[in-house]
Amino acid sequence: MVLRGWLGLVSGLAALLVLVLGLRLAGESRPGRVDGRIQDAVYGVEPPWRYAARGLDSLGEPLGAVLLVGAVVAGCLLLRRPRAAVFAVAGVGLPVVAATLLKHLVGRTIHGDNLSYPSGHTAFLTAVALVLGLLAARGRARPLPVLAAAAAVGAAMAWAQVALGAHYATDTLAGGCTALALVPAAGRLVDRAADRLAGRSAPHS
């Protein structure tokens, strides 16, 4: 299910970036220099771009997230791929839970006391895109297209979050990297658990 070789490297680098940025931005409540420049260029977009940003943002809200993940899981089950369905839930759930925990650990805020680092919306949609890419590849695809697709989808959500003023740019970068770090881990856990169950259920001679 998972392209282990290249994903292991990407996962490690992404985790390191999340850690380094988290340590650097802990307790902050203002945008950094890079954040400020990007915010000045992106924040406050007018229609129709604002409608697009809100549409993307809605995918990371509870209802949109449940519908999106539910559709992926339903598709996996219709294709008789139960392991893929479990991976879809774990691969998306793990980064979202981690992003929520990191928000409280890092304590970076925006607009008062709203915890912002990392962006859960960006982590969520990047994870969905990466899970779908890996499921479609089934271990046969070259790494670059799968990673590029996930990064492009994550970048779209990152733009929406900054444009709507919900996050700083570095929050969204960390959100995407949280997904890149943990989706492969979720895949490995699901593979190991499924292989163990298969081994236990196999007939013994």
Coordinates of N, CA and C in Angstrom, one line a residue:
M1 N 0.8 -1.2 0.0 CA 0.0 0.0 0.0 C 0.9 1.3 0.0
V2 N 2.0 1.2 0.7 CA 2.8 2.4 0.9 C 4.1 2.3 0.2
L3 N 4.5 3.4 -0.5 CA 5.8 3.4 -1.1 C 6.8 3.7 -0.1
R4 N 7.4 2.7 0.6 CA 8.1 2.9 1.8 C 9.4 3.7 1.6
G5 N 10.2 3.4 0.6 CA 11.5 4.0 0.5 C 11.5 5.5 0.5
W6 N 10.9 6.0 -0.5 CA 10.9 7.5 -0.6 C 10.0 8.1 0.4
L7 N 8.9 7.5 0.8 CA 8.0 8.1 1.8 C 8.7 8.2 3.2
G8 N 9.6 7.2 3.5 CA 10.3 7.2 4.7 C 11.2 8.5 4.8
L9 N 11.8 8.8 3.7 CA 12.7 10.0 3.7 C 11.8 11.3 3.8
V10 N 10.8 11.4 3.0 CA 9.9 12.5 3.1 C 9.3 12.7 4.4
S11 N 8.8 11.6 5.0 CA 8.2 11.6 6.3 C 9.2 12.2 7.4
G12 N 10.4 11.7 7.4 CA 11.4 12.2 8.3 C 11.7 13.6 8.2
L13 N 11.9 14.1 7.0 CA 12.2 15.5 6.7 C 11.0 16.4 7.1
A14 N 9.8 15.9 6.8 CA 8.6 16.7 7.2 C 8.5 16.8 8.7
A15 N 8.7 15.7 9.4 CA 8.6 15.7 10.9 C 9.6 16.7 11.5
L16 N 10.8 16.7 10.9 CA 11.9 17.6 11.4 C 11.5 19.0 11.2
L17 N 10.9 19.3 10.1 CA 10.5 20.7 9.8 C 9.4 21.2 10.8
V18 N 8.4 20.3 11.0 CA 7.4 20.6 12.0 C 8.0 20.9 13.4
L19 N 8.9 20.0 13.8 CA 9.5 20.2 15.1 C 10.3 21.5 15.2
V20 N 11.1 21.8 14.2 CA 12.0 23.0 14.2 C 11.1 24.3 14.2
L21 N 10.1 24.3 13.3 CA 9.2 25.5 13.3 C 8.4 25.6 14.6
G22 N 8.0 24.5 15.1 CA 7.2 24.5 16.4 C 8.0 25.1 17.5
L23 N 9.3 24.7 17.6 CA 10.2 25.3 18.6 C 10.4 26.8 18.4
R24 N 10.6 27.1 17.1 CA 10.8 28.5 16.8 C 9.6 29.4 17.1
L25 N 8.4 28.9 16.9 CA 7.2 29.7 16.9 C 6.4 29.6 18.2
A26 N 6.9 28.7 19.1 CA 6.2 28.5 20.4 C 5.8 29.7 21.1
G27 N 4.6 29.9 21.5 CA 4.1 31.0 22.2 C 4.0 32.3 21.5
E28 N 4.3 32.3 20.2 CA 4.2 33.6 19.4 C 2.7 33.9 19.1
S29 N 2.5 35.2 18.9 CA 1.1 35.7 18.6 C 1.1 36.7 17.4
R30 N 2.3 36.8 16.8 CA 2.4 37.7 15.7 C 3.0 37.0 14.5
P31 N 2.7 37.5 13.3 CA 3.3 36.9 12.1 C 4.8 37.2 12.0
G32 N 5.6 36.2 11.5 CA 7.0 36.5 11.2 C 7.1 37.3 10.0
R33 N 8.4 37.6 9.6 CA 8.6 38.4 8.4 C 8.0 37.8 7.2
V34 N 8.3 36.5 7.0 CA 7.8 35.8 5.8 C 6.3 35.7 5.9
D35 N 5.8 35.4 7.0 CA 4.3 35.3 7.2 C 3.7 36.6 6.9
G36 N 4.3 37.7 7.3 CA 3.7 39.0 7.1 C 3.6 39.4 5.6
R37 N 4.7 39.1 4.9 CA 4.7 39.4 3.4 C 3.7 38.6 2.7
I38 N 3.6 37.3 3.0 CA 2.6 36.4 2.4 C 1.1 36.9 2.7
Q39 N 1.0 37.2 4.0 CA -0.3 37.7 4.4 C -0.8 39.0 3.7
D40 N 0.2 39.9 3.5 CA -0.1 41.1 2.8 C -0.5 40.9 1.4
A41 N 0.1 39.8 0.8 CA -0.2 39.5 -0.6 C -1.5 38.8 -0.8
V42 N -1.9 38.0 0.2 CA -3.0 37.0 0.0 C -4.3 37.4 0.7
Y43 N -4.1 37.9 1.9 CA -5.3 38.1 2.8 C -6.3 39.1 2.2
G44 N -7.6 38.8 2.4 CA -8.6 39.7 2.0 C -9.0 39.6 0.5
V45 N -8.8 38.4 -0.1 CA -9.2 38.3 -1.5 C -10.7 38.6 -1.7
E46 N -11.0 39.1 -2.9 CA -12.3 39.5 -3.2 C -13.0 38.4 -4.0
P47 N -14.3 38.4 -4.1 CA -15.0 37.4 -5.0 C -14.5 37.5 -6.4
P48 N -14.5 36.4 -7.2 CA -14.9 35.0 -6.8 C -13.9 34.2 -6.0
W49 N -12.7 34.8 -5.8 CA -11.6 34.0 -5.1 C -12.0 33.8 -3.7
R50 N -12.7 34.7 -3.1 CA -13.1 34.5 -1.7 C -14.1 33.3 -1.6
Y51 N -15.0 33.2 -2.6 CA -15.9 32.0 -2.6 C -15.1 30.7 -2.7
A52 N -14.1 30.7 -3.5 CA -13.3 29.5 -3.7 C -12.5 29.2 -2.4
A53 N -12.0 30.2 -1.7 CA -11.4 30.0 -0.4 C -12.3 29.4 0.6
R54 N -13.5 30.0 0.7 CA -14.5 29.4 1.6 C -14.9 28.0 1.3
G55 N -15.0 27.7 0.0 CA -15.3 26.4 -0.4 C -14.3 25.4 0.0
L56 N -13.0 25.7 -0.2 CA -11.9 24.9 0.3 C -11.9 24.7 1.8
D57 N -12.2 25.8 2.5 CA -12.2 25.8 4.0 C -13.3 24.9 4.5
S58 N -14.4 24.9 3.8 CA -15.5 24.0 4.3 C -15.2 22.5 4.2
L59 N -14.2 22.2 3.4 CA -13.9 20.7 3.3 C -13.2 20.3 4.6
G60 N -12.6 21.2 5.3 CA -11.9 20.9 6.6 C -12.8 21.1 7.8
E61 N -14.0 21.6 7.6 CA -14.9 21.7 8.7 C -15.5 20.3 9.0
P62 N -16.0 20.1 10.2 CA -16.5 18.7 10.6 C -17.4 18.1 9.6
L63 N -18.4 18.8 9.1 CA -19.3 18.1 8.2 C -18.7 17.8 6.9
G64 N -17.9 18.8 6.3 CA -17.2 18.5 5.1 C -16.2 17.4 5.2
A65 N -15.5 17.4 6.3 CA -14.5 16.3 6.5 C -15.1 14.9 6.6
V66 N -16.2 14.8 7.3 CA -16.9 13.5 7.5 C -17.4 13.1 6.1
L67 N -18.0 14.0 5.4 CA -18.5 13.6 4.1 C -17.4 13.1 3.1
L68 N -16.3 13.9 3.1 CA -15.2 13.6 2.2 C -14.5 12.2 2.6
V69 N -14.2 12.0 3.9 CA -13.6 10.8 4.3 C -14.6 9.6 4.1
G70 N -15.9 9.9 4.4 CA -16.9 8.9 4.2 C -17.0 8.4 2.8
A71 N -16.9 9.3 1.8 CA -16.9 9.0 0.4 C -15.7 8.1 0.0
V72 N -14.5 8.5 0.6 CA -13.3 7.6 0.3 C -13.5 6.2 0.8
V73 N -14.0 6.1 2.1 CA -14.1 4.8 2.7 C -15.2 4.0 1.9
A74 N -16.3 4.7 1.6 CA -17.3 3.9 0.8 C -16.8 3.4 -0.5
G75 N -16.0 4.2 -1.2 CA -15.4 3.8 -2.4 C -14.5 2.6 -2.2
C76 N -13.7 2.6 -1.2 CA -12.8 1.5 -0.9 C -13.6 0.2 -0.6
L77 N -14.7 0.3 0.1 CA -15.5 -0.8 0.5 C -16.2 -1.4 -0.8
L78 N -16.7 -0.5 -1.6 CA -17.3 -0.9 -2.9 C -16.4 -1.7 -3.8
L79 N -15.1 -1.3 -3.7 CA -14.1 -2.0 -4.5 C -13.5 -3.2 -3.8
R80 N -14.1 -3.5 -2.6 CA -13.7 -4.7 -1.8 C -12.3 -4.6 -1.4
R81 N -11.9 -3.4 -0.8 CA -10.6 -3.1 -0.3 C -10.7 -2.7 1.1
P82 N -11.0 -3.6 2.0 CA -11.2 -3.2 3.4 C -9.9 -2.6 4.1
R83 N -8.8 -3.1 3.7 CA -7.5 -2.6 4.2 C -7.4 -1.1 3.8
A84 N -7.7 -0.8 2.6 CA -7.6 0.5 2.1 C -8.6 1.5 2.8
A85 N -9.8 0.9 3.2 CA -10.7 1.7 3.9 C -10.2 2.1 5.3
V86 N -9.6 1.1 6.0 CA -9.0 1.4 7.3 C -7.8 2.4 7.1
F87 N -7.0 2.2 6.1 CA -5.9 3.2 5.9 C -6.4 4.6 5.7
A88 N -7.6 4.7 4.9 CA -8.1 6.0 4.7 C -8.5 6.7 6.0
V89 N -9.1 6.0 6.9 CA -9.5 6.6 8.2 C -8.3 6.9 9.0
A90 N -7.3 5.9 9.1 CA -6.1 6.1 10.0 C -5.2 7.2 9.4
G91 N -5.1 7.1 8.0 CA -4.2 8.1 7.4 C -4.6 9.5 7.5
V92 N -5.9 9.7 7.5 CA -6.4 11.1 7.7 C -6.5 11.4 9.2
G93 N -7.0 10.5 10.0 CA -7.2 10.8 11.4 C -6.0 11.1 12.2
L94 N -4.9 10.3 11.9 CA -3.7 10.5 12.7 C -3.1 11.9 12.5
P95 N -2.9 12.5 11.3 CA -2.5 13.8 11.2 C -3.4 14.9 11.9
V96 N -4.7 14.7 11.8 CA -5.6 15.6 12.4 C -5.5 15.6 13.9
V97 N -5.4 14.5 14.5 CA -5.2 14.4 15.9 C -3.9 15.0 16.4
A98 N -2.9 14.7 15.6 CA -1.5 15.2 15.9 C -1.5 16.7 15.8
A99 N -2.2 17.3 14.8 CA -2.2 18.7 14.6 C -3.0 19.4 15.8
T100 N -4.0 18.7 16.3 CA -4.8 19.3 17.4 C -3.9 19.3 18.7
L101 N -3.2 18.2 18.9 CA -2.3 18.1 20.1 C -1.2 19.1 20.0
L102 N -0.6 19.3 18.8 CA 0.5 20.2 18.6 C 0.1 21.7 18.9
K103 N -1.2 22.0 18.5 CA -1.7 23.3 18.8 C -1.5 23.7 20.2
H104 N -1.9 22.8 21.1 CA -1.8 23.0 22.5 C -0.4 23.0 23.1
L105 N 0.5 22.2 22.5 CA 1.9 22.1 22.9 C 2.6 23.4 22.5
V106 N 2.4 23.8 21.2 CA 3.2 25.0 20.7 C 2.6 26.3 21.2
G107 N 1.3 26.4 21.3 CA 0.7 27.6 21.8 C 0.8 28.8 21.0
R108 N 1.0 28.7 19.7 CA 1.0 29.9 18.9 C -0.4 30.3 18.6
T109 N -0.7 31.6 18.6 CA -2.1 32.1 18.5 C -2.2 33.1 17.4
I110 N -3.4 33.3 16.9 CA -3.8 34.3 15.9 C -5.1 34.9 16.3
H111 N -5.3 36.2 16.1 CA -6.6 36.8 16.4 C -7.0 36.6 17.9
G112 N -6.1 36.9 18.8 CA -6.4 36.7 20.2 C -5.8 35.4 20.7
D113 N -6.7 34.6 21.2 CA -6.3 33.3 21.8 C -6.6 32.1 20.9
N114 N -6.8 32.3 19.6 CA -7.0 31.1 18.7 C -5.7 30.4 18.4
L115 N -5.6 29.2 18.8 CA -4.4 28.4 18.5 C -4.3 28.1 17.0
S116 N -3.1 28.3 16.5 CA -3.0 28.3 15.0 C -1.9 27.3 14.5
Y117 N -1.0 26.8 15.3 CA 0.1 26.0 14.8 C 0.0 24.6 15.2
P118 N -0.1 23.6 14.3 CA -0.1 23.8 12.8 C -1.6 23.9 12.3
S119 N -1.8 24.1 11.1 CA -3.1 24.2 10.5 C -3.8 22.8 10.4
G120 N -4.8 22.6 11.1 CA -5.5 21.3 11.0 C -6.2 21.1 9.7
H121 N -6.8 22.2 9.1 CA -7.4 22.1 7.8 C -6.4 21.7 6.7
T122 N -5.2 22.3 6.8 CA -4.2 21.9 5.8 C -3.7 20.5 6.0
A123 N -3.5 20.1 7.2 CA -3.1 18.7 7.5 C -4.2 17.8 7.0
F124 N -5.4 18.1 7.2 CA -6.5 17.2 6.8 C -6.5 17.0 5.3
L125 N -6.6 18.1 4.5 CA -6.7 18.0 3.1 C -5.5 17.4 2.4
T126 N -4.3 17.7 2.9 CA -3.1 17.1 2.4 C -3.1 15.6 2.7
A127 N -3.5 15.2 3.9 CA -3.6 13.8 4.2 C -4.6 13.1 3.2
V128 N -5.7 13.7 3.0 CA -6.7 13.1 2.1 C -6.1 12.8 0.7
A129 N -5.4 13.9 0.2 CA -4.8 13.8 -1.1 C -3.7 12.7 -1.2
L130 N -2.9 12.7 -0.1 CA -1.8 11.7 -0.1 C -2.4 10.3 0.0
V131 N -3.4 10.1 0.9 CA -4.0 8.8 1.0 C -4.6 8.3 -0.4
L132 N -5.3 9.2 -1.0 CA -5.9 8.8 -2.3 C -4.8 8.5 -3.3
G133 N -3.7 9.3 -3.3 CA -2.6 9.0 -4.2 C -2.0 7.7 -4.0
L134 N -1.8 7.3 -2.8 CA -1.1 6.1 -2.4 C -2.1 4.9 -2.8
L135 N -3.4 5.1 -2.5 CA -4.3 4.0 -2.8 C -4.4 3.8 -4.3
A136 N -4.4 4.9 -5.1 CA -4.4 4.8 -6.5 C -3.1 4.1 -7.1
A137 N -2.0 4.5 -6.4 CA -0.7 3.9 -6.9 C -0.6 2.5 -6.6
R138 N -1.1 2.0 -5.5 CA -0.9 0.6 -5.0 C 0.6 0.2 -5.0
G139 N 1.5 1.2 -4.7 CA 2.9 0.9 -4.6 C 3.6 0.8 -5.9
R140 N 2.9 1.1 -7.1 CA 3.5 1.0 -8.4 C 4.0 2.3 -9.0
A141 N 3.4 3.4 -8.5 CA 3.7 4.7 -9.1 C 5.1 5.3 -8.7
R142 N 5.6 6.1 -9.5 CA 6.8 6.9 -9.2 C 6.5 7.9 -8.1
P143 N 7.4 8.2 -7.2 CA 7.1 9.0 -6.1 C 6.7 10.4 -6.4
L144 N 7.3 11.0 -7.4 CA 7.1 12.5 -7.6 C 5.6 12.8 -7.9
P145 N 4.9 12.1 -8.8 CA 3.5 12.5 -9.0 C 2.6 12.4 -7.8
V146 N 2.8 11.4 -7.0 CA 2.0 11.3 -5.8 C 2.3 12.4 -4.8
L147 N 3.5 12.7 -4.6 CA 3.9 13.8 -3.7 C 3.5 15.1 -4.2
A148 N 3.7 15.3 -5.5 CA 3.3 16.6 -6.2 C 1.8 16.9 -6.1
A149 N 1.0 15.8 -6.3 CA -0.4 16.0 -6.2 C -0.9 16.4 -4.7
A150 N -0.3 15.7 -3.8 CA -0.6 16.0 -2.4 C -0.2 17.4 -2.0
A151 N 1.0 17.8 -2.5 CA 1.5 19.1 -2.2 C 0.6 20.2 -2.8
A152 N 0.2 19.9 -4.0 CA -0.7 20.9 -4.7 C -2.0 21.1 -4.0
V153 N -2.6 20.0 -3.6 CA -3.9 20.1 -2.9 C -3.7 20.8 -1.5
G154 N -2.6 20.4 -0.8 CA -2.3 21.1 0.4 C -2.0 22.6 0.3
A155 N -1.4 22.9 -0.8 CA -1.1 24.3 -1.1 C -2.4 25.1 -1.3
A156 N -3.3 24.5 -2.0 CA -4.6 25.2 -2.2 C -5.3 25.5 -0.9
M157 N -5.3 24.5 0.0 CA -5.9 24.7 1.3 C -5.1 25.8 2.1
A158 N -3.8 25.7 2.0 CA -3.0 26.7 2.7 C -3.3 28.1 2.2
W159 N -3.4 28.3 0.9 CA -3.8 29.6 0.4 C -5.2 30.0 0.9
A160 N -6.1 29.1 1.0 CA -7.4 29.5 1.5 C -7.4 29.9 3.0
Q161 N -6.6 29.2 3.8 CA -6.5 29.6 5.2 C -5.8 30.9 5.4
V162 N -4.8 31.2 4.6 CA -4.2 32.6 4.8 C -5.1 33.6 4.2
A163 N -5.7 33.4 3.1 CA -6.6 34.3 2.5 C -7.8 34.7 3.4
L164 N -8.2 33.7 4.1 CA -9.4 34.0 5.0 C -8.9 34.5 6.4
G165 N -7.6 34.6 6.6 CA -7.1 35.1 7.9 C -7.1 34.1 9.0
A166 N -7.3 32.8 8.7 CA -7.4 31.8 9.7 C -6.1 31.3 10.3
H167 N -5.0 31.4 9.4 CA -3.7 30.9 9.8 C -2.6 31.8 9.2
Y168 N -1.5 31.7 9.8 CA -0.3 32.3 9.2 C 0.3 31.2 8.2
A169 N 1.1 31.7 7.2 CA 1.6 30.8 6.2 C 2.4 29.7 6.8
T170 N 3.2 29.9 7.8 CA 4.0 28.9 8.4 C 3.2 27.9 9.2
D171 N 2.0 28.3 9.6 CA 1.0 27.3 10.2 C 0.6 26.3 9.2
T172 N 0.3 26.8 8.0 CA -0.2 25.9 6.9 C 1.0 25.0 6.4
L173 N 2.2 25.5 6.3 CA 3.3 24.7 5.9 C 3.5 23.6 6.9
A174 N 3.4 23.9 8.2 CA 3.5 22.8 9.2 C 2.3 21.8 9.2
G175 N 1.2 22.3 8.8 CA 0.0 21.4 8.7 C 0.2 20.4 7.6
G176 N 0.7 20.9 6.4 CA 1.0 20.0 5.3 C 2.1 19.0 5.7
C177 N 3.1 19.5 6.3 CA 4.2 18.6 6.7 C 3.8 17.6 7.8
T178 N 2.8 17.9 8.6 CA 2.3 17.0 9.6 C 1.6 15.8 8.9
A179 N 0.9 16.1 7.8 CA 0.3 15.0 7.0 C 1.4 14.2 6.4
L180 N 2.4 14.8 5.8 CA 3.4 14.1 5.1 C 4.2 13.2 6.1
A181 N 4.3 13.7 7.3 CA 5.1 12.9 8.3 C 4.3 11.7 8.8
L182 N 3.0 11.8 8.9 CA 2.2 10.8 9.6 C 1.4 9.8 8.7
V183 N 1.0 10.2 7.5 CA 0.3 9.3 6.6 C 1.1 8.0 6.4
P184 N 2.4 8.1 6.1 CA 3.2 6.9 5.9 C 3.2 6.0 7.1
A185 N 3.3 6.7 8.3 CA 3.3 5.9 9.6 C 2.0 5.2 9.7
A186 N 0.9 5.8 9.4 CA -0.4 5.2 9.5 C -0.5 4.0 8.5
G187 N 0.1 4.2 7.3 CA 0.1 3.1 6.4 C 0.8 1.9 6.9
R188 N 2.0 2.1 7.5 CA 2.8 1.0 8.0 C 2.0 0.3 9.1
L189 N 1.4 1.1 10.0 CA 0.7 0.4 11.1 C -0.5 -0.4 10.6
V190 N -1.2 0.1 9.6 CA -2.3 -0.7 9.0 C -1.8 -1.9 8.4
D191 N -0.7 -1.8 7.6 CA -0.2 -3.0 6.9 C 0.3 -4.1 7.9
R192 N 0.9 -3.6 9.0 CA 1.4 -4.6 10.0 C 0.2 -5.3 10.7
A193 N -0.8 -4.5 11.1 CA -1.9 -5.1 11.7 C -2.7 -6.0 10.8
A194 N -2.8 -5.7 9.6 CA -3.5 -6.5 8.6 C -2.8 -7.8 8.4
D195 N -1.4 -7.7 8.2 CA -0.6 -8.9 8.0 C -0.7 -9.8 9.2
R196 N -0.7 -9.3 10.4 CA -0.8 -10.1 11.6 C -2.1 -10.8 11.7
L197 N -3.2 -10.1 11.4 CA -4.5 -10.8 11.4 C -4.6 -11.9 10.3
A198 N -4.0 -11.6 9.1 CA -4.0 -12.6 8.1 C -3.2 -13.8 8.5
G199 N -2.1 -13.6 9.2 CA -1.3 -14.7 9.6 C -2.0 -15.6 10.7
R200 N -2.7 -14.9 11.5 CA -3.4 -15.7 12.6 C -4.6 -16.5 12.0
S201 N -5.2 -15.9 11.0 CA -6.4 -16.6 10.4 C -6.0 -17.6 9.3
A202 N -4.7 -17.7 8.9 CA -4.3 -18.6 7.9 C -4.3 -20.0 8.5
P203 N -4.8 -21.1 7.8 CA -4.8 -22.4 8.3 C -3.4 -23.0 8.6
H204 N -3.3 -23.7 9.6 CA -2.0 -24.3 10.0 C -2.0 -25.7 9.6
S205 N -0.8 -26.1 9.1 CA -0.7 -27.5 8.6 C -0.4 -28.4 9.8

